PDB file of C-alpha atoms in Angstrom:
ATOM      1  CA  UNK A   1     -10.263  21.445   9.965  1.00  0.00           C
ATOM      2  CA  UNK A   2      -8.796  18.115   9.347  1.00  0.00           C
ATOM      3  CA  UNK A   3      -9.629  15.803   6.695  1.00  0.00           C
ATOM      4  CA  UNK A   4     -11.693  13.409   9.047  1.00  0.00           C
ATOM      5  CA  UNK A   5     -13.441  16.342  10.829  1.00  0.00           C
ATOM      6  CA  UNK A   6     -16.711  15.319  12.119  1.00  0.00           C
ATOM      7  CA  UNK A   7     -16.249  11.557  11.548  1.00  0.00           C
ATOM      8  CA  UNK A   8     -16.827   8.773  14.016  1.00  0.00           C
ATOM      9  CA  UNK A   9     -14.172   5.638  14.116  1.00  0.00           C
ATOM     10  CA  UNK A  10     -13.508   2.581  15.830  1.00  0.00           C
ATOM     11  CA  UNK A  11     -10.066   1.486  15.948  1.00  0.00           C
ATOM     12  CA  UNK A  12      -9.599  -2.268  17.398  1.00  0.00           C
ATOM     13  CA  UNK A  13      -6.237  -2.814  18.998  1.00  0.00           C
ATOM     14  CA  UNK A  14      -6.094   0.860  19.610  1.00  0.00           C
ATOM     15  CA  UNK A  15      -4.143   1.036  22.721  1.00  0.00           C
ATOM     16  CA  UNK A  16      -0.698   0.026  21.404  1.00  0.00           C
ATOM     17  CA  UNK A  17       1.459   0.120  18.347  1.00  0.00           C
ATOM     18  CA  UNK A  18      -0.130   1.095  14.980  1.00  0.00           C
ATOM     19  CA  UNK A  19      -3.586   1.023  16.200  1.00  0.00           C
ATOM     20  CA  UNK A  20      -2.591   3.532  18.800  1.00  0.00           C
ATOM     21  CA  UNK A  21      -1.042   5.944  15.883  1.00  0.00           C
ATOM     22  CA  UNK A  22      -4.236   5.545  13.953  1.00  0.00           C
ATOM     23  CA  UNK A  23      -6.196   6.642  16.917  1.00  0.00           C
ATOM     24  CA  UNK A  24      -4.275   9.631  17.629  1.00  0.00           C
ATOM     25  CA  UNK A  25      -3.858  10.739  13.936  1.00  0.00           C
ATOM     26  CA  UNK A  26      -7.657  10.317  13.349  1.00  0.00           C
ATOM     27  CA  UNK A  27      -8.395  12.359  16.470  1.00  0.00           C
ATOM     28  CA  UNK A  28      -5.851  14.704  15.023  1.00  0.00           C
ATOM     29  CA  UNK A  29      -7.671  15.189  11.950  1.00  0.00           C
ATOM     30  CA  UNK A  30     -10.983  15.908  13.364  1.00  0.00           C
ATOM     31  CA  UNK A  31     -12.555  12.267  14.376  1.00  0.00           C
ATOM     32  CA  UNK A  32     -14.223  10.996  17.387  1.00  0.00           C
ATOM     33  CA  UNK A  33     -12.662   7.645  18.278  1.00  0.00           C
ATOM     34  CA  UNK A  34     -13.551   4.575  19.895  1.00  0.00           C
ATOM     35  CA  UNK A  35     -10.335   3.022  21.073  1.00  0.00           C
ATOM     36  CA  UNK A  36     -10.990  -0.572  21.434  1.00  0.00           C
ATOM     37  CA  UNK A  37      -8.376  -2.760  23.523  1.00  0.00           C
ATOM     38  CA  UNK A  38      -8.618  -5.785  25.302  1.00  0.00           C
ATOM     39  CA  UNK A  39      -5.133  -5.175  26.565  1.00  0.00           C
ATOM     40  CA  UNK A  40      -3.818  -8.553  26.158  1.00  0.00           C
ATOM     41  CA  UNK A  41      -0.086  -9.883  25.951  1.00  0.00           C
ATOM     42  CA  UNK A  42       1.365  -9.929  22.319  1.00  0.00           C
ATOM     43  CA  UNK A  43       0.273 -13.579  22.646  1.00  0.00           C
ATOM     44  CA  UNK A  44      -3.206 -13.011  23.643  1.00  0.00           C
ATOM     45  CA  UNK A  45      -3.089 -13.543  27.441  1.00  0.00           C
ATOM     46  CA  UNK A  46      -4.553 -11.552  29.989  1.00  0.00           C
ATOM     47  CA  UNK A  47      -6.284  -8.178  29.807  1.00  0.00           C
ATOM     48  CA  UNK A  48      -5.603  -4.575  30.832  1.00  0.00           C
ATOM     49  CA  UNK A  49      -7.627  -1.452  30.028  1.00  0.00           C
ATOM     50  CA  UNK A  50      -4.905   1.125  30.773  1.00  0.00           C
ATOM     51  CA  UNK A  51      -3.169   1.265  27.209  1.00  0.00           C
ATOM     52  CA  UNK A  52      -6.717   2.273  25.866  1.00  0.00           C
ATOM     53  CA  UNK A  53      -7.316   4.596  28.660  1.00  0.00           C
ATOM     54  CA  UNK A  54      -4.126   6.307  28.111  1.00  0.00           C
ATOM     55  CA  UNK A  55      -4.812   6.794  24.088  1.00  0.00           C
ATOM     56  CA  UNK A  56      -8.123   8.254  25.150  1.00  0.00           C
ATOM     57  CA  UNK A  57      -6.711  10.546  27.831  1.00  0.00           C
ATOM     58  CA  UNK A  58      -4.250  11.727  25.061  1.00  0.00           C
ATOM     59  CA  UNK A  59      -6.692  12.299  22.746  1.00  0.00           C
ATOM     60  CA  UNK A  60      -9.084  14.268  25.034  1.00  0.00           C
ATOM     61  CA  UNK A  61      -5.783  16.419  26.363  1.00  0.00           C
ATOM     62  CA  UNK A  62      -5.349  17.625  22.908  1.00  0.00           C
ATOM     63  CA  UNK A  63      -9.091  18.496  22.654  1.00  0.00           C
ATOM     64  CA  UNK A  64     -10.580  15.971  21.051  1.00  0.00           C
ATOM     65  CA  UNK A  65     -13.085  13.271  21.987  1.00  0.00           C
ATOM     66  CA  UNK A  66     -12.800   9.447  22.480  1.00  0.00           C
ATOM     67  CA  UNK A  67     -14.088   6.730  24.474  1.00  0.00           C
ATOM     68  CA  UNK A  68     -12.689   3.413  25.706  1.00  0.00           C
ATOM     69  CA  UNK A  69     -13.928  -0.262  24.537  1.00  0.00           C
ATOM     70  CA  UNK A  70     -12.467  -3.284  25.940  1.00  0.00           C
ATOM     71  CA  UNK A  71     -14.393  -5.783  23.955  1.00  0.00           C
ATOM     72  CA  UNK A  72     -12.828  -9.102  22.639  1.00  0.00           C
ATOM     73  CA  UNK A  73     -13.237  -8.455  19.035  1.00  0.00           C
ATOM     74  CA  UNK A  74     -13.735 -12.122  18.389  1.00  0.00           C
ATOM     75  CA  UNK A  75     -16.676 -12.167  20.586  1.00  0.00           C
ATOM     76  CA  UNK A  76     -19.855 -11.623  18.630  1.00  0.00           C
ATOM     77  CA  UNK A  77     -22.027  -9.946  21.312  1.00  0.00           C
ATOM     78  CA  UNK A  78     -19.054  -7.828  22.065  1.00  0.00           C
ATOM     79  CA  UNK A  79     -18.286  -6.865  18.421  1.00  0.00           C
ATOM     80  CA  UNK A  80     -21.847  -5.879  18.215  1.00  0.00           C
ATOM     81  CA  UNK A  81     -21.787  -3.916  21.322  1.00  0.00           C
ATOM     82  CA  UNK A  82     -18.377  -2.065  20.230  1.00  0.00           C
ATOM     83  CA  UNK A  83     -20.543  -0.792  17.112  1.00  0.00           C
ATOM     84  CA  UNK A  84     -23.458   0.097  19.117  1.00  0.00           C
ATOM     85  CA  UNK A  85     -21.468   2.218  21.470  1.00  0.00           C
ATOM     86  CA  UNK A  86     -20.095   4.320  18.662  1.00  0.00           C
ATOM     87  CA  UNK A  87     -23.437   5.065  17.659  1.00  0.00           C
ATOM     88  CA  UNK A  88     -24.832   5.672  21.320  1.00  0.00           C
ATOM     89  CA  UNK A  89     -21.955   7.758  22.368  1.00  0.00           C
ATOM     90  CA  UNK A  90     -21.113   9.733  19.154  1.00  0.00           C
ATOM     91  CA  UNK A  91     -24.326   9.538  17.375  1.00  0.00           C
ATOM     92  CA  UNK A  92     -22.940   7.699  14.342  1.00  0.00           C
ATOM     93  CA  UNK A  93     -20.364   5.427  12.746  1.00  0.00           C
ATOM     94  CA  UNK A  94     -18.224   6.469   9.737  1.00  0.00           C
ATOM     95  CA  UNK A  95     -15.356   4.363  10.099  1.00  0.00           C
ATOM     96  CA  UNK A  96     -14.296   0.629  11.188  1.00  0.00           C
ATOM     97  CA  UNK A  97     -10.395   0.028  11.528  1.00  0.00           C
ATOM     98  CA  UNK A  98      -9.797  -3.638  12.251  1.00  0.00           C
ATOM     99  CA  UNK A  99      -6.315  -3.779  13.735  1.00  0.00           C
ATOM    100  CA  UNK A 100      -6.584  -6.113  16.721  1.00  0.00           C
ATOM    101  CA  UNK A 101      -4.397  -9.065  16.477  1.00  0.00           C
ATOM    102  CA  UNK A 102      -1.966 -11.503  18.270  1.00  0.00           C
ATOM    103  CA  UNK A 103       1.051 -13.997  17.516  1.00  0.00           C
ATOM    104  CA  UNK A 104       1.684 -17.608  18.339  1.00  0.00           C
ATOM    105  CA  UNK A 105       4.233 -18.308  15.962  1.00  0.00           C
ATOM    106  CA  UNK A 106       5.682 -21.768  15.350  1.00  0.00           C
ATOM    107  CA  UNK A 107       6.555 -24.085  12.446  1.00  0.00           C
ATOM    108  CA  UNK A 108       3.440 -25.917  11.219  1.00  0.00           C
ATOM    109  CA  UNK A 109       4.923 -29.274  12.343  1.00  0.00           C
ATOM    110  CA  UNK A 110       5.071 -28.036  15.741  1.00  0.00           C
ATOM    111  CA  UNK A 111       1.881 -25.666  15.872  1.00  0.00           C
ATOM    112  CA  UNK A 112      -0.595 -26.933  18.213  1.00  0.00           C
ATOM    113  CA  UNK A 113      -4.261 -27.020  17.848  1.00  0.00           C
ATOM    114  CA  UNK A 114      -4.676 -24.303  20.407  1.00  0.00           C
ATOM    115  CA  UNK A 115      -2.188 -21.988  18.626  1.00  0.00           C
ATOM    116  CA  UNK A 116      -3.950 -22.382  15.423  1.00  0.00           C
ATOM    117  CA  UNK A 117      -7.462 -21.911  16.738  1.00  0.00           C
ATOM    118  CA  UNK A 118      -6.434 -18.845  18.802  1.00  0.00           C
ATOM    119  CA  UNK A 119      -4.722 -16.723  16.121  1.00  0.00           C
ATOM    120  CA  UNK A 120      -7.260 -17.569  13.740  1.00  0.00           C
ATOM    121  CA  UNK A 121      -9.958 -16.714  15.933  1.00  0.00           C
ATOM    122  CA  UNK A 122      -8.785 -13.350  16.912  1.00  0.00           C
ATOM    123  CA  UNK A 123      -7.595 -12.165  13.412  1.00  0.00           C
ATOM    124  CA  UNK A 124     -10.009 -13.679  11.069  1.00  0.00           C
ATOM    125  CA  UNK A 125     -13.292 -13.751  13.348  1.00  0.00           C
ATOM    126  CA  UNK A 126     -11.912 -10.605  15.098  1.00  0.00           C
ATOM    127  CA  UNK A 127     -12.154  -8.884  11.706  1.00  0.00           C
ATOM    128  CA  UNK A 128     -15.306 -10.566  10.626  1.00  0.00           C
ATOM    129  CA  UNK A 129     -17.879  -9.918  13.684  1.00  0.00           C
ATOM    130  CA  UNK A 130     -16.943  -6.207  13.656  1.00  0.00           C
ATOM    131  CA  UNK A 131     -17.183  -5.878   9.985  1.00  0.00           C
ATOM    132  CA  UNK A 132     -20.700  -8.092   9.922  1.00  0.00           C
ATOM    133  CA  UNK A 133     -22.191  -5.563  12.832  1.00  0.00           C
ATOM    134  CA  UNK A 134     -20.817  -2.336  11.114  1.00  0.00           C
ATOM    135  CA  UNK A 135     -22.221  -3.248   7.892  1.00  0.00           C
ATOM    136  CA  UNK A 136     -25.847  -4.162   9.056  1.00  0.00           C
ATOM    137  CA  UNK A 137     -25.806  -0.731  10.805  1.00  0.00           C
ATOM    138  CA  UNK A 138     -24.779   1.155   7.358  1.00  0.00           C
ATOM    139  CA  UNK A 139     -27.340  -1.196   5.582  1.00  0.00           C
ATOM    140  CA  UNK A 140     -30.107   0.073   7.775  1.00  0.00           C
ATOM    141  CA  UNK A 141     -28.895   3.592   7.835  1.00  0.00           C
ATOM    142  CA  UNK A 142     -29.139   3.307   3.848  1.00  0.00           C
ATOM    143  CA  UNK A 143     -32.338   1.816   3.664  1.00  0.00           C
ATOM    144  CA  UNK A 144     -33.706   4.578   6.374  1.00  0.00           C
ATOM    145  CA  UNK A 145     -32.748   7.291   3.700  1.00  0.00           C
ATOM    146  CA  UNK A 146     -29.981   8.246   5.406  1.00  0.00           C
ATOM    147  CA  UNK A 147     -26.570   8.966   3.396  1.00  0.00           C
ATOM    148  CA  UNK A 148     -23.753   6.496   4.191  1.00  0.00           C
ATOM    149  CA  UNK A 149     -20.085   7.465   3.239  1.00  0.00           C
ATOM    150  CA  UNK A 150     -18.426   4.789   5.234  1.00  0.00           C
ATOM    151  CA  UNK A 151     -14.865   3.218   5.220  1.00  0.00           C
ATOM    152  CA  UNK A 152     -13.498  -0.042   6.569  1.00  0.00           C
ATOM    153  CA  UNK A 153      -9.753  -0.445   6.793  1.00  0.00           C
ATOM    154  CA  UNK A 154      -8.674  -4.100   7.432  1.00  0.00           C
ATOM    155  CA  UNK A 155      -5.229  -5.423   8.383  1.00  0.00           C
ATOM    156  CA  UNK A 156      -3.612  -8.197   6.463  1.00  0.00           C
ATOM    157  CA  UNK A 157       0.139  -8.775   6.330  1.00  0.00           C
ATOM    158  CA  UNK A 158       3.264  -9.289   4.217  1.00  0.00           C
ATOM    159  CA  UNK A 159       3.728 -12.624   5.983  1.00  0.00           C
ATOM    160  CA  UNK A 160       0.561 -13.991   4.289  1.00  0.00           C
ATOM    161  CA  UNK A 161       0.858 -12.154   1.052  1.00  0.00           C
ATOM    162  CA  UNK A 162       4.541 -13.338   0.536  1.00  0.00           C
ATOM    163  CA  UNK A 163       4.152 -16.640   2.530  1.00  0.00           C
ATOM    164  CA  UNK A 164       6.426 -16.067   5.704  1.00  0.00           C
ATOM    165  CA  UNK A 165       7.766 -19.375   7.236  1.00  0.00           C
ATOM    166  CA  UNK A 166       6.854 -20.049  10.962  1.00  0.00           C
ATOM    167  CA  UNK A 167       3.681 -18.381  10.585  1.00  0.00           C
ATOM    168  CA  UNK A 168       1.106 -20.791   9.265  1.00  0.00           C
ATOM    169  CA  UNK A 169      -1.781 -19.638  11.686  1.00  0.00           C
ATOM    170  CA  UNK A 170      -1.156 -15.981  11.478  1.00  0.00           C
ATOM    171  CA  UNK A 171      -0.444 -16.073   7.428  1.00  0.00           C
ATOM    172  CA  UNK A 172      -3.525 -18.073   6.809  1.00  0.00           C
ATOM    173  CA  UNK A 173      -5.564 -15.665   8.913  1.00  0.00           C
ATOM    174  CA  UNK A 174      -4.216 -12.691   7.182  1.00  0.00           C
ATOM    175  CA  UNK A 175      -4.716 -14.206   3.800  1.00  0.00           C
ATOM    176  CA  UNK A 176      -8.360 -14.658   4.650  1.00  0.00           C
ATOM    177  CA  UNK A 177      -8.671 -11.131   5.449  1.00  0.00           C
ATOM    178  CA  UNK A 178      -7.035  -9.961   2.034  1.00  0.00           C
ATOM    179  CA  UNK A 179      -9.836 -11.905   0.487  1.00  0.00           C
ATOM    180  CA  UNK A 180     -12.491 -11.055   2.757  1.00  0.00           C
ATOM    181  CA  UNK A 181     -11.605  -7.188   2.150  1.00  0.00           C
ATOM    182  CA  UNK A 182     -11.736  -7.798  -1.564  1.00  0.00           C
ATOM    183  CA  UNK A 183     -15.480  -9.730  -1.321  1.00  0.00           C
ATOM    184  CA  UNK A 184     -16.600  -7.185   1.090  1.00  0.00           C
ATOM    185  CA  UNK A 185     -15.944  -4.116  -1.028  1.00  0.00           C
ATOM    186  CA  UNK A 186     -18.299  -5.716  -3.731  1.00  0.00           C
ATOM    187  CA  UNK A 187     -20.987  -6.525  -1.394  1.00  0.00           C
ATOM    188  CA  UNK A 188     -20.960  -3.226   0.531  1.00  0.00           C
ATOM    189  CA  UNK A 189     -20.759  -0.918  -2.487  1.00  0.00           C
ATOM    190  CA  UNK A 190     -24.461  -0.680  -2.466  1.00  0.00           C
ATOM    191  CA  UNK A 191     -24.550   0.761   0.650  1.00  0.00           C
ATOM    192  CA  UNK A 192     -21.985   3.529   0.422  1.00  0.00           C
ATOM    193  CA  UNK A 193     -19.092   1.687   2.194  1.00  0.00           C
ATOM    194  CA  UNK A 194     -15.672   1.338   0.690  1.00  0.00           C
ATOM    195  CA  UNK A 195     -13.604  -1.664   2.061  1.00  0.00           C
ATOM    196  CA  UNK A 196      -9.559  -1.690   1.691  1.00  0.00           C
ATOM    197  CA  UNK A 197      -6.799  -3.462   3.687  1.00  0.00           C
ATOM    198  CA  UNK A 198      -3.348  -2.428   4.920  1.00  0.00           C
ATOM    199  CA  UNK A 199       0.121  -4.535   5.311  1.00  0.00           C
ATOM    200  CA  UNK A 200       1.832  -2.532   7.738  1.00  0.00           C
ATOM    201  CA  UNK A 201       5.555  -2.993   8.302  1.00  0.00           C
ATOM    202  CA  UNK A 202       6.257  -1.250  11.712  1.00  0.00           C
ATOM    203  CA  UNK A 203       8.380  -1.678  14.674  1.00  0.00           C
ATOM    204  CA  UNK A 204       5.820  -2.689  17.433  1.00  0.00           C
ATOM    205  CA  UNK A 205       6.146  -5.138  20.391  1.00  0.00           C
ATOM    206  CA  UNK A 206       4.685  -7.700  17.783  1.00  0.00           C
ATOM    207  CA  UNK A 207       7.989  -7.301  15.763  1.00  0.00           C
ATOM    208  CA  UNK A 208      10.312  -6.091  18.241  1.00  0.00           C
ATOM    209  CA  UNK A 209      13.668  -8.388  18.482  1.00  0.00           C
ATOM    210  CA  UNK A 210      13.184  -9.897  14.809  1.00  0.00           C
ATOM    211  CA  UNK A 211      16.194  -7.877  13.514  1.00  0.00           C
ATOM    212  CA  UNK A 212      18.563  -5.355  14.889  1.00  0.00           C
ATOM    213  CA  UNK A 213      17.690  -1.920  12.774  1.00  0.00           C
ATOM    214  CA  UNK A 214      19.775   1.196  12.524  1.00  0.00           C
ATOM    215  CA  UNK A 215      18.355   4.774  13.497  1.00  0.00           C
ATOM    216  CA  UNK A 216      17.168   4.955   9.972  1.00  0.00           C
ATOM    217  CA  UNK A 217      15.401   1.864   9.540  1.00  0.00           C
ATOM    218  CA  UNK A 218      13.745   2.325  12.919  1.00  0.00           C
ATOM    219  CA  UNK A 219      12.586   5.685  11.757  1.00  0.00           C
ATOM    220  CA  UNK A 220      11.205   4.147   8.475  1.00  0.00           C
ATOM    221  CA  UNK A 221       9.219   1.574  10.560  1.00  0.00           C
ATOM    222  CA  UNK A 222       7.466   4.349  12.618  1.00  0.00           C
ATOM    223  CA  UNK A 223       3.811   3.649  12.580  1.00  0.00           C
ATOM    224  CA  UNK A 224       2.791   7.247  11.567  1.00  0.00           C
ATOM    225  CA  UNK A 225       4.006   6.594   8.109  1.00  0.00           C
ATOM    226  CA  UNK A 226       1.042   3.861   8.111  1.00  0.00           C
ATOM    227  CA  UNK A 227      -1.424   6.216  10.150  1.00  0.00           C
ATOM    228  CA  UNK A 228      -1.216   8.597   7.447  1.00  0.00           C
ATOM    229  CA  UNK A 229      -2.518   6.393   4.725  1.00  0.00           C
ATOM    230  CA  UNK A 230      -5.013   4.831   7.089  1.00  0.00           C
ATOM    231  CA  UNK A 231      -6.164   8.403   8.035  1.00  0.00           C
ATOM    232  CA  UNK A 232      -6.554   9.298   4.178  1.00  0.00           C
ATOM    233  CA  UNK A 233      -8.575   5.954   3.557  1.00  0.00           C
ATOM    234  CA  UNK A 234     -10.738   6.840   6.474  1.00  0.00           C
ATOM    235  CA  UNK A 235     -11.706  10.135   5.221  1.00  0.00           C
ATOM    236  CA  UNK A 236     -14.215  11.330   2.349  1.00  0.00           C
ATOM    237  CA  UNK A 237     -11.221  12.087  -0.018  1.00  0.00           C
ATOM    238  CA  UNK A 238     -10.854   8.243  -0.576  1.00  0.00           C
ATOM    239  CA  UNK A 239     -14.337   7.392  -1.839  1.00  0.00           C
ATOM    240  CA  UNK A 240     -13.435   5.985  -5.048  1.00  0.00           C
ATOM    241  CA  UNK A 241     -10.809   3.723  -3.598  1.00  0.00           C
ATOM    242  CA  UNK A 242     -12.016   0.163  -2.717  1.00  0.00           C
ATOM    243  CA  UNK A 243     -10.971  -3.482  -2.927  1.00  0.00           C
ATOM    244  CA  UNK A 244      -7.474  -2.570  -2.492  1.00  0.00           C
ATOM    245  CA  UNK A 245      -4.773  -3.820  -0.401  1.00  0.00           C
ATOM    246  CA  UNK A 246      -1.467  -1.644   0.501  1.00  0.00           C
ATOM    247  CA  UNK A 247       1.693  -2.232   1.806  1.00  0.00           C
ATOM    248  CA  UNK A 248       2.530   0.554   4.046  1.00  0.00           C
ATOM    249  CA  UNK A 249       5.753   1.843   5.854  1.00  0.00           C
ATOM    250  CA  UNK A 250       8.097   4.609   5.688  1.00  0.00           C
ATOM    251  CA  UNK A 251       9.948   3.205   2.640  1.00  0.00           C
ATOM    252  CA  UNK A 252       6.643   4.066   0.462  1.00  0.00           C
ATOM    253  CA  UNK A 253       3.121   2.671  -0.246  1.00  0.00           C
ATOM    254  CA  UNK A 254       2.307   0.002  -2.608  1.00  0.00           C
ATOM    255  CA  UNK A 255      -0.692  -1.381  -4.222  1.00  0.00           C
ATOM    256  CA  UNK A 256      -0.655  -5.394  -3.584  1.00  0.00           C
ATOM    257  CA  UNK A 257      -1.790  -6.788  -7.033  1.00  0.00           C
ATOM    258  CA  UNK A 258      -4.190  -9.937  -6.526  1.00  0.00           C
ATOM    259  CA  UNK A 259      -4.376 -13.170  -7.941  1.00  0.00           C
ATOM    260  CA  UNK A 260      -4.325 -13.294 -11.746  1.00  0.00           C
ATOM    261  CA  UNK A 261      -5.125 -15.858 -14.265  1.00  0.00           C
ATOM    262  CA  UNK A 262      -1.771 -17.233 -15.748  1.00  0.00           C
ATOM    263  CA  UNK A 263      -0.754 -19.522 -18.501  1.00  0.00           C
ATOM    264  CA  UNK A 264      -3.465 -22.147 -19.582  1.00  0.00           C
ATOM    265  CA  UNK A 265      -3.677 -25.181 -21.339  1.00  0.00           C
ATOM    266  CA  UNK A 266      -6.217 -27.818 -22.879  1.00  0.00           C
ATOM    267  CA  UNK A 267      -7.667 -30.365 -20.416  1.00  0.00           C
ATOM    268  CA  UNK A 268      -7.425 -34.017 -20.685  1.00  0.00           C
ATOM    269  CA  UNK A 269      -9.217 -36.760 -19.078  1.00  0.00           C
ATOM    270  CA  UNK A 270      -6.251 -39.213 -19.278  1.00  0.00           C
ATOM    271  CA  UNK A 271      -3.526 -38.103 -16.850  1.00  0.00           C
ATOM    272  CA  UNK A 272      -0.874 -39.608 -18.687  1.00  0.00           C
ATOM    273  CA  UNK A 273      -1.369 -36.690 -21.054  1.00  0.00           C
ATOM    274  CA  UNK A 274      -0.966 -33.997 -18.645  1.00  0.00           C
ATOM    275  CA  UNK A 275       2.737 -34.167 -17.860  1.00  0.00           C
ATOM    276  CA  UNK A 276       4.139 -32.113 -20.807  1.00  0.00           C
ATOM    277  CA  UNK A 277       1.175 -29.703 -20.800  1.00  0.00           C
ATOM    278  CA  UNK A 278       1.280 -28.760 -16.911  1.00  0.00           C
ATOM    279  CA  UNK A 279       5.252 -28.579 -17.170  1.00  0.00           C
ATOM    280  CA  UNK A 280       4.960 -26.098 -20.254  1.00  0.00           C
ATOM    281  CA  UNK A 281       2.432 -23.752 -18.544  1.00  0.00           C
ATOM    282  CA  UNK A 282       4.429 -23.808 -15.128  1.00  0.00           C
ATOM    283  CA  UNK A 283       7.630 -22.868 -17.225  1.00  0.00           C
ATOM    284  CA  UNK A 284       5.920 -20.123 -18.484  1.00  0.00           C
ATOM    285  CA  UNK A 285       4.258 -18.675 -15.205  1.00  0.00           C
ATOM    286  CA  UNK A 286       5.595 -16.004 -12.994  1.00  0.00           C
ATOM    287  CA  UNK A 287       7.355 -17.391  -9.717  1.00  0.00           C
ATOM    288  CA  UNK A 288       5.179 -16.857  -6.805  1.00  0.00           C
ATOM    289  CA  UNK A 289       5.934 -13.507  -4.938  1.00  0.00           C
ATOM    290  CA  UNK A 290       8.026 -14.383  -1.839  1.00  0.00           C
ATOM    291  CA  UNK A 291       9.587 -12.509   0.985  1.00  0.00           C
ATOM    292  CA  UNK A 292      13.117 -14.055  -0.284  1.00  0.00           C
ATOM    293  CA  UNK A 293      12.336 -12.425  -3.796  1.00  0.00           C
ATOM    294  CA  UNK A 294      10.491  -9.214  -2.621  1.00  0.00           C
ATOM    295  CA  UNK A 295      12.720  -6.491  -4.100  1.00  0.00           C
ATOM    296  CA  UNK A 296      11.135  -4.102  -1.829  1.00  0.00           C
ATOM    297  CA  UNK A 297      12.820  -5.106   1.555  1.00  0.00           C
ATOM    298  CA  UNK A 298      15.732  -2.907   2.673  1.00  0.00           C
ATOM    299  CA  UNK A 299      18.739  -4.649   3.694  1.00  0.00           C
TER     300      UNK A 299
END
């Protein structure tokens, strides 16, 4: 018996990378899995069902249950159909893992409108649309008197949390997902749903070539380290954890602390009075956390 025995999960972007690791580990721990993947390139071009089909075949070969879904997660009707497929195929839905994404990296002064819109659509709307439809399903279940013990696990990024240059579109979308996670945790608590987010660090097709890693560093970036935490968050054991954002990789797991109120000064209606006051509170405030100041980065 695994820790997710009998649960039904949707994994978006489940055909490759960390999503593939999530789907396989969930199944190994007893979950039935809808493997969603449009099968596009890392930049969002084209479609190919074979990655999702391969994951489903692997799960079935190991004695598990899984089904392919090829919806575009940012399509409203497609996201609704994906939730309906889970319920129609396996009789219920317990876990939604929003993982699908693309990259169109560029410095903001060179970024096109299309590059901005496409990345924000896939990541931010592609998280909201499945979340919206899953949340409505659980709300109706709860109102019908059927107990709900559900999980949502979204995907943010250290690129957003620590402001990585060259990724204005990606960071903005992932930062929105982090805040959406905290908000959704508060709204959906009444329905028996927890909502958390992962900032994964792994070596996948979306990160390959960024740096040269030795064998030990590559092992620390194995997606299975992240999948273990995601699978635990998907399980009944995590019922008391919600509204949290975790940085996850083979070097460890860290809880990301959200915005906090900092030093404060009295207001003024005359802007000429503000200079010394603002200078003083900025002097006493902690620096923003940044990738260049984050001590939890290996060499």
